[in-house]
Amino acid sequence: MQILHQKIKLNRPTVAEINLKALDFNIKKLKEIAKSSKFFPVIKANAYGHGIKEISKRLENKVNGFCVATSEEAINLRSTTKKSILDLEGPYDSSDLIELIKNKIEFVIHSERQLDFLFKLKKFPSAQTIWIKFDIGMNRLGFSSDEIIQVAEEISKKTNNLVLMSHFSHYQGSSNQLVNFKKVEKKLTSLKINFKSSLCNSGGMINLPDSQKNIVRPGLCIFGIKSNLKKYNDDLKPVMTLKSKFISIKDISKGEKVGYEGIWTAPKKSKIGILPIGFGDGYPTNLSNQGKVKIKNKLAPIIGKISMDMMAIDLSSFRDISYKDEVIIWGESHGVDKVAKYADNTEYSLLTGLSNRVKKIYKL
């Protein structure tokens, strides 16, 4: 018997709707803010959960390059874009370095170990762009103020394209760290080393315009997340709306419990609805009895323990509710940054935590 594989349309109502027009709007607005700086948006972690392939294709003719976190992300992205790609963690070993060069990937050098990979390489293309990382306070990756000048001098002998970079230790930017970065720039200039500079993330780009330098690296703000921005808060538009519909609506009596371990008890006769989304989709369990969703422009509480596939909503305050009603988990009318604050989460962890089980729908 021959089995034919057919494409079947499935109708699970939990979807992440990606508004590409909102993305276009945000990019246009942010490029106006960045002025003459080259624009390298960060699209690591599957474009913060929005889909790296689709997002990079949409931005191909709107940006100068892309930043990702890992070598694997960078090399996979090369099949999608002809733009510059920056690997923010840089090579993990010598063979990794060779693959990055082969695929024309720009990379960061942030440690003595990586310098060793670089200088052991017998043939190195002088046109290859190398970014060197100055640690201005994060204490994760990068060279100290005592080391960075010597590193720049050594690497400038290998390449004609050197970029001095760093990263603010605070999402909103830091004027003190900007001062330290400028000191290194001044020293490199006095040594007649040819280089470009890149410092700011989303918050730094907007909150500290002087940090924009030659290249800006905005991240979450391109998707309309504004929690780290001191201004322009009303201009950016959320790109993702996570939504669902009920698969069960029922009445329960006072004193009945809901969900695993019965951590919520009905204080009165109540109406509850069950949504087909849970921690298997990336919705965290610490929002159990804490989170809220939005229905008909009104907030409704999550009740009971969030399970792998489902969560319960208290609908007692709604007069009319049906299976057709759309439930906003987060999105334009119920920001993911607000959802994160219901419990100890961040908008970063919520967006990047979405699993592949959540279907993405791209809308123009």
CSV table of C-alpha atoms in Angstrom, one decimal:
chain,number,residue,atom,x,y,z
A,1,MET,CA,0.0,0.0,0.0
A,2,GLN,CA,1.4,3.4,-1.0
A,3,ILE,CA,1.2,6.2,1.6
A,4,LEU,CA,1.0,9.7,0.2
A,5,HIS,CA,2.2,12.6,2.2
A,6,GLN,CA,-0.2,15.4,1.8
A,7,LYS,CA,0.0,18.9,3.1
A,8,ILE,CA,-2.9,19.2,5.6
A,9,LYS,CA,-4.3,22.5,6.9
A,10,LEU,CA,-4.4,22.2,10.7
A,11,ASN,CA,-6.4,24.7,12.7
A,12,ARG,CA,-4.8,24.9,16.2
A,13,PRO,CA,-5.8,28.4,17.2
A,14,THR,CA,-2.5,29.3,19.0
A,15,VAL,CA,-0.5,31.4,16.6
A,16,ALA,CA,2.2,34.1,16.6
A,17,GLU,CA,1.1,36.7,14.1
A,18,ILE,CA,4.1,38.7,12.7
A,19,ASN,CA,3.2,42.1,11.3
A,20,LEU,CA,5.8,42.9,8.6
A,21,LYS,CA,4.4,46.4,8.0
A,22,ALA,CA,5.0,47.2,11.7
A,23,LEU,CA,8.6,45.9,11.2
A,24,ASP,CA,9.1,48.1,8.2
A,25,PHE,CA,7.8,51.1,10.1
A,26,ASN,CA,10.1,50.5,13.0
A,27,ILE,CA,13.2,50.1,10.8
A,28,LYS,CA,12.4,53.3,9.0
A,29,LYS,CA,11.9,55.2,12.3
A,30,LEU,CA,15.1,53.8,13.8
A,31,LYS,CA,17.2,54.5,10.8
A,32,GLU,CA,16.0,58.1,10.9
A,33,ILE,CA,17.3,58.2,14.5
A,34,ALA,CA,20.6,56.5,13.6
A,35,LYS,CA,21.2,59.2,10.9
A,36,SER,CA,24.4,58.4,9.0
A,37,SER,CA,25.4,55.3,11.0
A,38,LYS,CA,25.4,51.9,9.3
A,39,PHE,CA,22.5,49.8,10.5
A,40,PHE,CA,23.3,46.3,11.7
A,41,PRO,CA,20.1,44.9,13.5
A,42,VAL,CA,20.6,42.0,15.9
A,43,ILE,CA,18.5,39.0,14.8
A,44,LYS,CA,20.0,36.3,17.0
A,45,ALA,CA,17.9,33.6,18.7
A,46,ASN,CA,15.7,33.2,15.6
A,47,ALA,CA,15.2,36.9,15.4
A,48,TYR,CA,14.0,37.0,19.0
A,49,GLY,CA,11.5,34.4,18.2
A,50,HIS,CA,10.1,36.1,15.1
A,51,GLY,CA,11.8,33.8,12.5
A,52,ILE,CA,15.3,34.7,11.3
A,53,LYS,CA,14.8,33.6,7.7
A,54,GLU,CA,11.6,35.6,7.1
A,55,ILE,CA,12.8,38.7,9.0
A,56,SER,CA,16.2,38.8,7.3
A,57,LYS,CA,14.5,38.5,3.9
A,58,ARG,CA,12.2,41.3,4.7
A,59,LEU,CA,15.1,43.5,5.8
A,60,GLU,CA,17.5,42.6,3.0
A,61,ASN,CA,17.2,45.9,1.2
A,62,LYS,CA,16.7,48.0,4.2
A,63,VAL,CA,19.9,47.4,6.3
A,64,ASN,CA,23.6,47.3,5.9
A,65,GLY,CA,24.2,44.0,7.7
A,66,PHE,CA,23.0,41.6,10.5
A,67,CYS,CA,24.3,40.6,13.9
A,68,VAL,CA,23.8,37.1,15.3
A,69,ALA,CA,25.2,35.4,18.4
A,70,THR,CA,26.8,32.2,17.1
A,71,SER,CA,28.9,30.8,14.3
A,72,GLU,CA,26.1,28.4,13.4
A,73,GLU,CA,23.5,31.2,13.2
A,74,ALA,CA,25.9,33.2,11.0
A,75,ILE,CA,26.7,30.4,8.5
A,76,ASN,CA,23.0,29.4,8.3
A,77,LEU,CA,22.1,33.0,7.7
A,78,ARG,CA,24.6,33.3,4.8
A,79,SER,CA,22.3,31.2,2.6
A,80,THR,CA,19.5,33.8,3.1
A,81,THR,CA,21.4,37.1,2.7
A,82,LYS,CA,24.2,38.7,0.8
A,83,LYS,CA,24.6,41.4,3.4
A,84,SER,CA,27.4,41.6,6.0
A,85,ILE,CA,26.9,39.2,8.9
A,86,LEU,CA,28.6,39.7,12.3
A,87,ASP,CA,29.2,36.7,14.6
A,88,LEU,CA,29.1,38.3,18.0
A,89,GLU,CA,30.7,35.4,19.9
A,90,GLY,CA,33.4,34.9,17.4
A,91,PRO,CA,35.2,31.7,16.5
A,92,TYR,CA,35.1,28.8,19.0
A,93,ASP,CA,38.2,27.1,17.6
A,94,SER,CA,40.5,27.2,14.6
A,95,SER,CA,38.3,25.2,12.3
A,96,ASP,CA,35.4,27.5,13.2
A,97,LEU,CA,37.5,30.5,12.2
A,98,ILE,CA,38.3,29.0,8.8
A,99,GLU,CA,34.6,28.4,8.2
A,100,LEU,CA,33.7,32.0,9.1
A,101,ILE,CA,36.3,33.3,6.7
A,102,LYS,CA,35.2,30.9,4.0
A,103,ASN,CA,31.6,32.1,4.3
A,104,LYS,CA,32.6,35.8,4.4
A,105,ILE,CA,31.4,36.3,8.0
A,106,GLU,CA,32.6,39.1,10.1
A,107,PHE,CA,33.5,38.1,13.6
A,108,VAL,CA,34.4,39.4,17.0
A,109,ILE,CA,37.8,38.7,18.7
A,110,HIS,CA,37.3,39.0,22.5
A,111,SER,CA,40.0,36.8,24.1
A,112,GLU,CA,43.6,35.8,24.0
A,113,ARG,CA,42.5,32.3,23.0
A,114,GLN,CA,40.8,33.7,19.9
A,115,LEU,CA,43.9,35.8,19.1
A,116,ASP,CA,45.9,32.6,19.1
A,117,PHE,CA,43.5,31.0,16.6
A,118,LEU,CA,43.9,34.1,14.4
A,119,PHE,CA,47.7,34.4,14.5
A,120,LYS,CA,48.3,30.7,13.8
A,121,LEU,CA,46.4,31.0,10.6
A,122,LYS,CA,48.9,31.0,7.8
A,123,LYS,CA,46.8,32.7,5.1
A,124,PHE,CA,44.5,35.5,6.1
A,125,PRO,CA,42.5,37.8,3.7
A,126,SER,CA,43.4,41.4,4.4
A,127,ALA,CA,39.9,42.5,3.4
A,128,GLN,CA,38.3,40.4,6.2
A,129,THR,CA,36.6,42.6,8.7
A,130,ILE,CA,37.6,41.9,12.4
A,131,TRP,CA,35.7,43.4,15.3
A,132,ILE,CA,37.7,43.6,18.6
A,133,LYS,CA,35.8,43.8,21.8
A,134,PHE,CA,36.6,46.3,24.6
A,135,ASP,CA,35.1,45.3,28.0
A,136,ILE,CA,33.7,48.6,29.4
A,137,GLY,CA,32.0,47.0,32.5
A,138,MET,CA,30.0,43.9,31.6
A,139,ASN,CA,32.9,41.6,32.6
A,140,ARG,CA,31.8,38.8,30.2
A,141,LEU,CA,33.7,39.1,27.0
A,142,GLY,CA,36.4,41.5,25.8
A,143,PHE,CA,39.8,43.0,26.5
A,144,SER,CA,40.5,45.4,29.3
A,145,SER,CA,41.6,49.1,28.8
A,146,ASP,CA,45.2,47.9,29.4
A,147,GLU,CA,45.0,45.2,26.7
A,148,ILE,CA,42.8,46.7,24.0
A,149,ILE,CA,45.3,49.1,22.5
A,150,GLN,CA,48.0,46.4,22.0
A,151,VAL,CA,45.4,44.0,20.5
A,152,ALA,CA,44.3,46.7,18.1
A,153,GLU,CA,47.9,47.3,17.0
A,154,GLU,CA,48.5,43.6,16.4
A,155,ILE,CA,45.2,42.9,14.5
A,156,SER,CA,45.6,46.0,12.4
A,157,LYS,CA,48.6,44.3,10.8
A,158,LYS,CA,46.3,41.4,9.7
A,159,THR,CA,43.4,43.4,8.3
A,160,ASN,CA,42.5,46.6,6.6
A,161,ASN,CA,39.0,46.5,8.2
A,162,LEU,CA,39.1,46.9,11.9
A,163,VAL,CA,36.1,47.7,14.1
A,164,LEU,CA,36.4,48.7,17.8
A,165,MET,CA,33.2,47.5,19.6
A,166,SER,CA,31.8,47.2,23.0
A,167,HIS,CA,28.5,46.7,24.7
A,168,PHE,CA,26.7,48.7,27.4
A,169,SER,CA,26.3,46.8,30.7
A,170,HIS,CA,22.9,48.5,31.1
A,171,TYR,CA,20.1,48.1,28.5
A,172,GLN,CA,19.5,51.9,28.6
A,173,GLY,CA,23.1,52.8,28.0
A,174,SER,CA,25.7,54.4,30.3
A,175,SER,CA,27.3,57.8,29.9
A,176,ASN,CA,30.3,56.7,32.1
A,177,GLN,CA,31.0,53.7,29.8
A,178,LEU,CA,30.7,56.0,26.8
A,179,VAL,CA,33.5,58.2,28.2
A,180,ASN,CA,35.7,55.1,28.6
A,181,PHE,CA,35.0,54.0,25.1
A,182,LYS,CA,35.9,57.5,23.7
A,183,LYS,CA,39.3,57.4,25.5
A,184,VAL,CA,40.2,54.2,23.7
A,185,GLU,CA,39.1,55.7,20.4
A,186,LYS,CA,41.3,58.8,21.0
A,187,LYS,CA,44.3,56.6,21.8
A,188,LEU,CA,43.8,54.5,18.6
A,189,THR,CA,43.5,57.6,16.5
A,190,SER,CA,46.7,59.0,18.0
A,191,LEU,CA,48.5,55.8,17.0
A,192,LYS,CA,47.1,56.3,13.4
A,193,ILE,CA,45.3,53.0,13.5
A,194,ASN,CA,42.5,52.9,10.9
A,195,PHE,CA,39.3,51.7,12.5
A,196,LYS,CA,35.5,52.1,12.8
A,197,SER,CA,33.5,52.1,16.0
A,198,SER,CA,30.4,50.4,17.2
A,199,LEU,CA,29.0,50.6,20.7
A,200,CYS,CA,25.3,51.0,21.1
A,201,ASN,CA,22.4,48.6,21.5
A,202,SER,CA,18.7,49.6,21.2
A,203,GLY,CA,18.7,51.7,24.4
A,204,GLY,CA,22.0,53.3,23.8
A,205,MET,CA,21.2,54.2,20.3
A,206,ILE,CA,18.1,56.1,21.4
A,207,ASN,CA,18.9,57.3,24.9
A,208,LEU,CA,22.5,58.3,24.2
A,209,PRO,CA,22.7,59.5,20.6
A,210,ASP,CA,26.5,60.2,21.0
A,211,SER,CA,27.0,56.4,21.3
A,212,GLN,CA,25.8,55.7,17.8
A,213,LYS,CA,29.3,55.9,16.2
A,214,ASN,CA,29.9,54.3,12.7
A,215,ILE,CA,27.7,51.3,13.2
A,216,VAL,CA,24.6,50.8,15.4
A,217,ARG,CA,23.3,47.4,16.5
A,218,PRO,CA,19.7,47.7,17.6
A,219,GLY,CA,18.0,44.5,18.8
A,220,LEU,CA,14.7,44.2,20.5
A,221,CYS,CA,13.5,47.6,19.6
A,222,ILE,CA,13.2,46.7,15.9
A,223,PHE,CA,10.3,44.5,17.0
A,224,GLY,CA,8.6,47.3,18.8
A,225,ILE,CA,9.7,46.5,22.3
A,226,LYS,CA,10.1,49.8,24.1
A,227,SER,CA,10.8,49.0,27.7
A,228,ASN,CA,14.5,50.1,27.6
A,229,LEU,CA,13.8,53.4,25.7
A,230,LYS,CA,13.5,56.7,27.5
A,231,LYS,CA,11.9,58.4,24.5
A,232,TYR,CA,10.3,57.6,21.2
A,233,ASN,CA,8.2,55.2,23.2
A,234,ASP,CA,5.0,56.0,21.3
A,235,ASP,CA,6.4,55.6,17.9
A,236,LEU,CA,7.5,52.0,17.6
A,237,LYS,CA,4.9,49.2,16.9
A,238,PRO,CA,4.9,45.7,18.3
A,239,VAL,CA,5.6,43.2,15.5
A,240,MET,CA,4.4,40.0,17.2
A,241,THR,CA,0.9,39.2,18.5
A,242,LEU,CA,0.6,35.9,20.2
A,243,LYS,CA,-3.0,34.8,20.3
A,244,SER,CA,-5.3,31.9,20.7
A,245,LYS,CA,-9.0,30.8,21.1
A,246,PHE,CA,-10.7,28.7,23.7
A,247,ILE,CA,-11.1,25.0,23.2
A,248,SER,CA,-13.3,24.6,26.3
A,249,ILE,CA,-15.7,26.9,28.2
A,250,LYS,CA,-17.4,25.6,31.3
A,251,ASP,CA,-19.0,26.5,34.6
A,252,ILE,CA,-17.7,25.2,37.9
A,253,SER,CA,-19.1,25.4,41.4
A,254,LYS,CA,-17.7,27.3,44.4
A,255,GLY,CA,-14.8,25.3,46.0
A,256,GLU,CA,-13.8,23.4,42.9
A,257,LYS,CA,-10.2,23.3,42.0
A,258,VAL,CA,-8.5,23.9,38.6
A,259,GLY,CA,-5.5,22.3,37.0
A,260,TYR,CA,-2.6,20.2,38.4
A,261,GLU,CA,-2.1,20.3,42.1
A,262,GLY,CA,-5.3,22.4,42.5
A,263,ILE,CA,-3.5,25.6,43.3
A,264,TRP,CA,-6.6,27.7,42.4
A,265,THR,CA,-10.0,27.2,44.1
A,266,ALA,CA,-13.1,28.9,42.8
A,267,PRO,CA,-14.3,31.5,45.3
A,268,LYS,CA,-17.8,31.3,43.9
A,269,LYS,CA,-19.6,29.8,41.0
A,270,SER,CA,-17.3,30.6,38.1
A,271,LYS,CA,-16.9,30.4,34.3
A,272,ILE,CA,-13.5,29.2,33.1
A,273,GLY,CA,-12.0,28.8,29.6
A,274,ILE,CA,-9.2,26.6,28.5
A,275,LEU,CA,-6.6,27.8,26.0
A,276,PRO,CA,-4.4,25.4,24.0
A,277,ILE,CA,-1.1,27.0,25.0
A,278,GLY,CA,1.3,26.0,27.8
A,279,PHE,CA,4.9,25.6,28.7
A,280,GLY,CA,5.4,23.3,25.8
A,281,ASP,CA,4.8,26.3,23.7
A,282,GLY,CA,7.2,28.5,25.7
A,283,TYR,CA,4.7,30.1,28.0
A,284,PRO,CA,6.4,29.9,31.4
A,285,THR,CA,4.9,28.2,34.4
A,286,ASN,CA,5.8,31.0,36.8
A,287,LEU,CA,2.9,32.9,35.3
A,288,SER,CA,0.5,30.4,36.9
A,289,ASN,CA,-2.0,32.3,39.0
A,290,GLN,CA,0.0,35.5,38.0
A,291,GLY,CA,-0.5,36.2,34.4
A,292,LYS,CA,-3.3,37.9,32.5
A,293,VAL,CA,-4.6,37.7,28.9
A,294,LYS,CA,-6.7,40.2,27.0
A,295,ILE,CA,-10.2,39.4,25.7
A,296,LYS,CA,-12.4,42.1,24.1
A,297,ASN,CA,-10.1,44.8,25.4
A,298,LYS,CA,-10.4,43.5,29.0
A,299,LEU,CA,-7.9,41.7,31.1
A,300,ALA,CA,-8.6,38.2,32.4
A,301,PRO,CA,-6.5,36.3,34.9
A,302,ILE,CA,-4.7,33.0,34.4
A,303,ILE,CA,-5.9,30.6,37.0
A,304,GLY,CA,-4.3,27.4,38.2
A,305,LYS,CA,-1.1,25.8,37.1
A,306,ILE,CA,0.0,26.2,33.6
A,307,SER,CA,0.5,22.8,32.1
A,308,MET,CA,2.5,21.7,29.1
A,309,ASP,CA,-0.3,22.2,26.6
A,310,MET,CA,-3.0,24.2,28.3
A,311,MET,CA,-3.9,27.0,30.7
A,312,ALA,CA,-7.1,28.1,32.3
A,313,ILE,CA,-8.6,31.6,32.3
A,314,ASP,CA,-11.2,33.0,34.8
A,315,LEU,CA,-14.1,34.3,32.6
A,316,SER,CA,-16.5,35.1,35.4
A,317,SER,CA,-16.4,38.8,34.7
A,318,PHE,CA,-17.5,38.4,31.1
A,319,ARG,CA,-21.2,38.4,30.2
A,320,ASP,CA,-20.8,36.9,26.7
A,321,ILE,CA,-17.9,34.7,25.7
A,322,SER,CA,-17.6,32.3,22.8
A,323,TYR,CA,-15.3,30.0,21.0
A,324,LYS,CA,-14.9,32.6,18.3
A,325,ASP,CA,-13.5,35.2,20.7
A,326,GLU,CA,-9.8,36.0,20.1
A,327,VAL,CA,-7.5,35.9,23.2
A,328,ILE,CA,-4.4,38.1,23.1
A,329,ILE,CA,-1.6,36.4,25.1
A,330,TRP,CA,0.7,39.4,24.2
A,331,GLY,CA,0.8,41.9,21.4
A,332,GLU,CA,-0.2,45.3,20.3
A,333,SER,CA,-2.9,45.8,22.9
A,334,HIS,CA,-1.2,43.8,25.7
A,335,GLY,CA,2.6,44.4,25.5
A,336,VAL,CA,5.0,41.5,26.1
A,337,ASP,CA,6.9,43.7,28.4
A,338,LYS,CA,3.8,44.1,30.6
A,339,VAL,CA,3.2,40.3,30.5
A,340,ALA,CA,6.8,39.8,31.7
A,341,LYS,CA,6.2,41.9,34.7
A,342,TYR,CA,3.4,39.7,36.0
A,343,ALA,CA,6.1,37.4,37.3
A,344,ASP,CA,9.9,37.3,37.3
A,345,ASN,CA,10.4,37.2,33.5
A,346,THR,CA,11.8,39.5,30.8
A,347,GLU,CA,10.4,40.2,27.3
A,348,TYR,CA,13.6,38.7,26.0
A,349,SER,CA,12.9,35.3,27.6
A,350,LEU,CA,9.3,35.3,26.6
A,351,LEU,CA,9.9,36.0,22.9
A,352,THR,CA,12.9,33.8,22.4
A,353,GLY,CA,11.3,31.0,24.5
A,354,LEU,CA,8.4,30.4,22.0
A,355,SER,CA,8.7,26.8,20.7
A,356,ASN,CA,8.4,25.6,17.1
A,357,ARG,CA,4.9,24.3,18.0
A,358,VAL,CA,3.6,27.8,17.8
A,359,LYS,CA,2.8,28.5,14.1
A,360,LYS,CA,4.0,31.9,12.8
A,361,ILE,CA,1.7,33.8,10.4
A,362,TYR,CA,3.4,36.6,8.4
A,363,LYS,CA,1.1,39.4,7.5
A,364,LEU,CA,1.5,42.5,5.3
